[in-house]
Structures are given as structure tokens and as C-alpha cells.
Amino acid sequence: MTSQARRVGTLLWGSAALTLAMMTTPLSAQEAAEAPASSVATLADIGVEIPGKGPNDPVMTDQEFAQGTEIYFQRCAGCHGVLRKGATGKALTPDLTRENGYDYLHSFITYGSPAGMPNWGTSGELTEAEVDLMARYVLLDPPQPPEWGMPEMQASWKVVVKPEDRPKEKMNDIDIENIMSVTLRDAGQIALIDGGTYEIKAVINTGYAVHISRISASGRYLFVIGRDGLVNMIDLWMEHPETVASIKIGIEARSVETSKFEGYEDKYAIAGSYWPPQYVIMDGDTLEPLKIVSTRGMVWDEQTYHPEPRVASILSSHYKPEFIVNVKETGKILFVDYSDLKNLKSTEIEAERFLHDGGFDSTHRYFLVAANARNKIAVVDTKDSKLTALIDTGGQTPHPGRGANFTHPVYGPVWATSHLGDETVSLVGTDPEGHPDQAWKIVDTFFALGGGSLFIKTHPNSQHLYVDAALNPDAAISASVAVFDIAAMGGDPEADPEYTTLPIGEWAGIPDGQPRVVQPEFNKEGTEVWFSVWNAKDKESAIVIVDDKTLELKQVIKDPRLITPTGKFNVLNTQKDIY
């Protein structure tokens, strides 16, 4: 065992021993806040040495390598993988990076690319010294992170308020269905903002860089998961909503969901991690970890072993007591039957690498997910548990978020995705009964503002389709949003629909930095659309609200607590899978 492995093992087991005695004892809010966190909070906190350091390696001290590991986790691992084997982003293993060389890497990190690589240097997110450091860092072998199993999960598990001590009825006057759960990325918090009054009702400490918020089937509990694998369960019925249970399910993670099928509402929660590659099913009232399942295994097409098949998006089926678990690197979609955890059954569907994010069609029967590094959209039937179609997007890299459902004036019901690599939007026909000739095909592709789009959004009560371009290297493009009039979309593939450009960043009135506009999200009525104006953590950010009918500015929310706002999740829309 290396000294690094011994040191990490000591940290992990020391933390487990310290907190194991209190894992089933409910804590007060003050005790929970003061309780020691697990020693290894994120990959950035792992004590590392330079692996396999040789005489011909780039000059880098242990301290620099540790700093590079921290930056890599915070900025790069999500796309390129913990082991740097690639997925949404290209592989960054030394056999490839050394072929490209230091100058190429330095330039690429500095300026980014229209294919979705952020311009870390010119945007000011990384200093010149940090760009230099990262160009050298990726020329070396990546460190091997530790595992995270049941002992570590149980040691991190906290029940702050026992279920029997929670309110028996709603104790506040908050319109919960119209609450926006807003990720404050670099603050490690979420803000609960009233969708009617625009008032910040609460700011709650959570995990690092919360990735998503999900709502229980009853609409009472809000679940958030950070990139550090920390899950917070927040009771929205309390006089002042706050965390009632938490657990750390891994060292890097992205997805959480709850059981929604009739008879299983709020019974279970599930979370998936990027590292270790696995998912865990938990008790829906307390987050007690019940079942851990590894996703390591064979890639579906090559039948070769992959050590890091990360769990990407997870959804809850409306047709069966099943979770839909998307495994990125192996290209498999799992239908996990949670009706009997002791005798767990899972249907494995071979789809395509590298599964990322997606959402239901308007009927909630079909799930469409982007295999973005393969430029494909996989469609599965959640009623029959089968692969319905594998759609080629024509060389583009789809990044839909959950996508956008609307009725096209020519093609009928469609689901839309934008792309990382170029400025196009693609529409997929989703009506096999009413429009069988268009079903599960790209029926139209047209241009929006530019590449680097992360989210596309509409609402059943809206006649507009919104497309961001948050990762575009051009500051003017990344601070704007394209809006399409759905009723004006024609059927002529040679005539692209026109769009209106909303200068969201300009409307925010932020003079410093390079703020990026990201993730349109509707209020519960579908009459307003909210945008995050995401700036550097030491600069001013904002939320900009637009009237959906007139496309005019309605409100700008600014507050010192709004630090790097990114994702926003309306409670009702998220609970009911409305998008």
C-alpha cells in the first residue's frame, strides 16, 4: 500500500469511527451544523501525491499537483471524468495530452472552443498561473480516488429532525408550488425564492455546487445533491424550511430522485454518483442507506470492462415502481424495480455511450436521453421497458437538460434539444399514434444563437421556446438568450424560424465580470421565465425575470446572498415533470 493510500484510508476510517456512534441518533439543527463532516468531502480534499513521477515528467511539486487536483475536480471532472477517460469532454489521459503538448493545452484551456469547452483563461475563471498549472497537470497521470461504501455512508448520515417530530400540516404561508429552488453554486447553498413575490424565503447550506433539485411525489420534501455527493432533504412544511436529513453518498455526484409510482409515493429516494460509480436507494423519510449497487462493468457495444461508468441522470417512472438510471460510460439504461429491494430486479437496456441528461415526452411514457459524445438521442418506452429508437443528431452534441415538449404546427408533438458544439436546435417527433411518419425522427433542425447551449425550455401555457448559450466563448452570446415563436414555426426545412434575442445580461445591469445566462425556468403558471445571470463568485450575480407573453423585462433580483446562481427548479414543474 502506498503512503497516499494509507493516508486516505486513515482519513476515511477515522471519520467513520468518529461519527458511527451517532448515525442513528437524530441531531438538533445546531448539533448538525457543528458535527464534523467526513474528512474526505470532495475529490479536491484528498491528500495526493504525484502518481508514477518520472524523470521525464513536467516539473510540478506535490503542492502544485494537489492544487491541480482541486481545480480539476471543481472545473473539469464533470465532462472529462475523474480518471480523465472522457465522456462529454475528450479523454485527457497522458498518452493523448502529451501528443498534443503543453502549448496546445495552454491555448485550449485559455480560449476554449465553440464545441462547449469554456474559455477558462479569457473569462477570468482561471488566472494565468492556474492555466499554466492545469496545462502541466493533465500531462501527468491522474490520482486514484478512494472508494465510498456503506460504512462511509452510514458515518455521514444525519437525521436532524425525526419523522415523528416533523409538522403534521403545513406551518407557513409560502406558496410551495411556486417556490424556485436556486443553486448558489460556489456558496454551497440553495436559495428558496417565492415565484410570486420574488422574496428570498430561505438560504440553506447544502453540498458543494448543488447540481439538481428534485421534489418528492407529495410535494413536501425538496431533495438536492451537490457535486460532493451530499444529499439534503428539506422539509418545505416547516415554519422555516430547513434540512431534516442528510447523507453523503459518494465523493462526486450529480443525480437524485424519489419514488413516484402509486402506492410508493415518498417511500424511497435514490442517488447516483460519479465516484465511486454506483447508486444507492435510501429510505424516503430519513435517507437511511438501504441498498448500494455498483455500475462498474462492460461497455455495451465493445464488451470491454470500464472502471468508471458514472451514474448520470435518474428519473422516476410514472408507469411502474421503477427508477430509470442512466449509466454514462457503458451506455446502459437501467430500469430498477424498487418494489422488492431484497430481491432487486433491474432491466438493462443497451443504448449508447455516453448517456447524460434527458426527460420525458409530454405523455410521460417515453424517456429521451442524450448520448452526447456519440451525437445520439436514445428513446426508451417506460411502459414496455424497451429501447424504442436511437436517433442520430447529425454530428451535433446534444445537451437538452430535460428537453422541451411542445406541439409543432406541422409535425405535432415534439421534444426539443439544443447542442454544445454548434448553434442548432433539433426537434424529435414524439407522437407514434397521431404522427407515425414523424415519430422518433429528427423532423427539423434550425439555428439559434451559438454553440455552448446547456438548456432549452418551454411550458404547456407558453408559445415560446427559449435556448441559452451559456458556454459560448463570446461574451455577448453567453449573456443572451434566443426565443422562438412556436406558432410561427413552419414545415420548410430550408427556411429557419426567426428568433428574438433577449439581452438578459444587459438587463441585469452588472458592470463587472463576464456573466453567463443559464437555464430558463418557468413559474408554475407558465407566465414568467426566470434566468440565472451567473458571474464569478467574487462578483455580482442576479436573477432576471421575463414576461413570457410580451418578452419584456419584468424583474431583476439582486442580493448579496445570490452567489453564482445557476440551476433553478420550480417545485410544481419539477414535481410533475412539466417541461
Coordinates of N, CA and C in Angstrom, one line a residue, residues 12-13 25 38 55 66 75 79 81 99 116 143 174 194 227 231 253 304-305 309 346 377 431 454 482 491 512 527 553:
L12 N -10.5 8.2 6.0 CA -11.8 7.6 5.8 C -12.3 6.9 7.1
W13 N -11.5 6.0 7.5 CA -11.9 5.2 8.6 C -11.9 5.9 9.9
T25 N -28.8 8.4 15.7 CA -29.3 9.3 16.7 C -29.7 10.7 16.0
S38 N -17.4 14.4 7.0 CA -16.4 13.4 6.7 C -15.1 14.0 6.2
P55 N 11.5 10.9 -14.4 CA 12.5 11.9 -14.7 C 12.1 12.8 -15.9
A66 N -1.5 18.9 -6.0 CA -2.7 19.0 -5.1 C -3.6 20.1 -5.6
R75 N -13.7 22.1 -11.9 CA -14.0 22.6 -13.2 C -14.0 21.6 -14.3
C79 N -17.0 16.8 -17.1 CA -17.1 16.4 -18.5 C -16.0 15.4 -18.9
G81 N -14.3 13.2 -16.8 CA -14.2 12.0 -15.9 C -13.1 12.2 -14.8
E99 N 0.8 14.0 -26.5 CA 0.9 14.0 -28.0 C 0.5 15.5 -28.5
G116 N -18.0 23.7 -26.7 CA -18.5 23.6 -25.3 C -17.4 23.7 -24.3
P143 N -4.6 10.9 -10.2 CA -4.6 10.2 -8.9 C -5.8 9.2 -8.9
I174 N -46.1 30.0 2.7 CA -45.4 30.0 1.4 C -46.2 29.3 0.4
D194 N -39.6 32.9 -3.6 CA -41.1 32.9 -3.9 C -41.3 33.4 -5.3
R227 N -22.2 18.3 -6.0 CA -21.2 17.6 -6.7 C -20.3 16.8 -5.7
V231 N -26.4 14.8 -0.1 CA -27.8 14.9 -0.3 C -28.5 15.6 0.9
A253 N -20.9 13.5 -7.4 CA -22.3 13.0 -7.8 C -23.0 14.0 -8.6
T304 N -16.1 -4.5 -23.3 CA -14.8 -4.4 -22.6 C -15.1 -3.7 -21.3
Y305 N -14.3 -4.0 -20.3 CA -14.5 -3.5 -18.9 C -14.2 -2.1 -18.8
P309 N -18.0 3.8 -14.9 CA -19.3 4.1 -15.6 C -20.1 4.9 -14.6
S346 N -33.5 -5.6 -12.1 CA -33.1 -4.5 -12.9 C -33.1 -4.9 -14.4
I377 N -29.6 10.5 -29.6 CA -30.6 10.6 -28.6 C -31.2 9.1 -28.5
D431 N -45.0 11.5 -31.4 CA -46.4 11.0 -31.4 C -46.5 9.9 -32.4
L454 N -26.7 24.9 -22.9 CA -26.9 24.0 -21.8 C -28.3 23.6 -21.6
A482 N -31.9 33.1 -27.0 CA -32.7 33.1 -28.2 C -34.1 32.6 -27.9
G491 N -43.0 24.3 -41.8 CA -42.5 23.0 -42.2 C -41.5 23.0 -43.3
D512 N -19.4 44.4 -14.0 CA -18.1 43.7 -13.9 C -18.2 42.2 -14.2
T527 N -46.3 31.8 -17.0 CA -46.4 33.1 -17.5 C -45.1 33.9 -17.4
L553 N -38.7 42.7 -19.9 CA -38.2 42.6 -18.6 C -39.2 42.9 -17.5

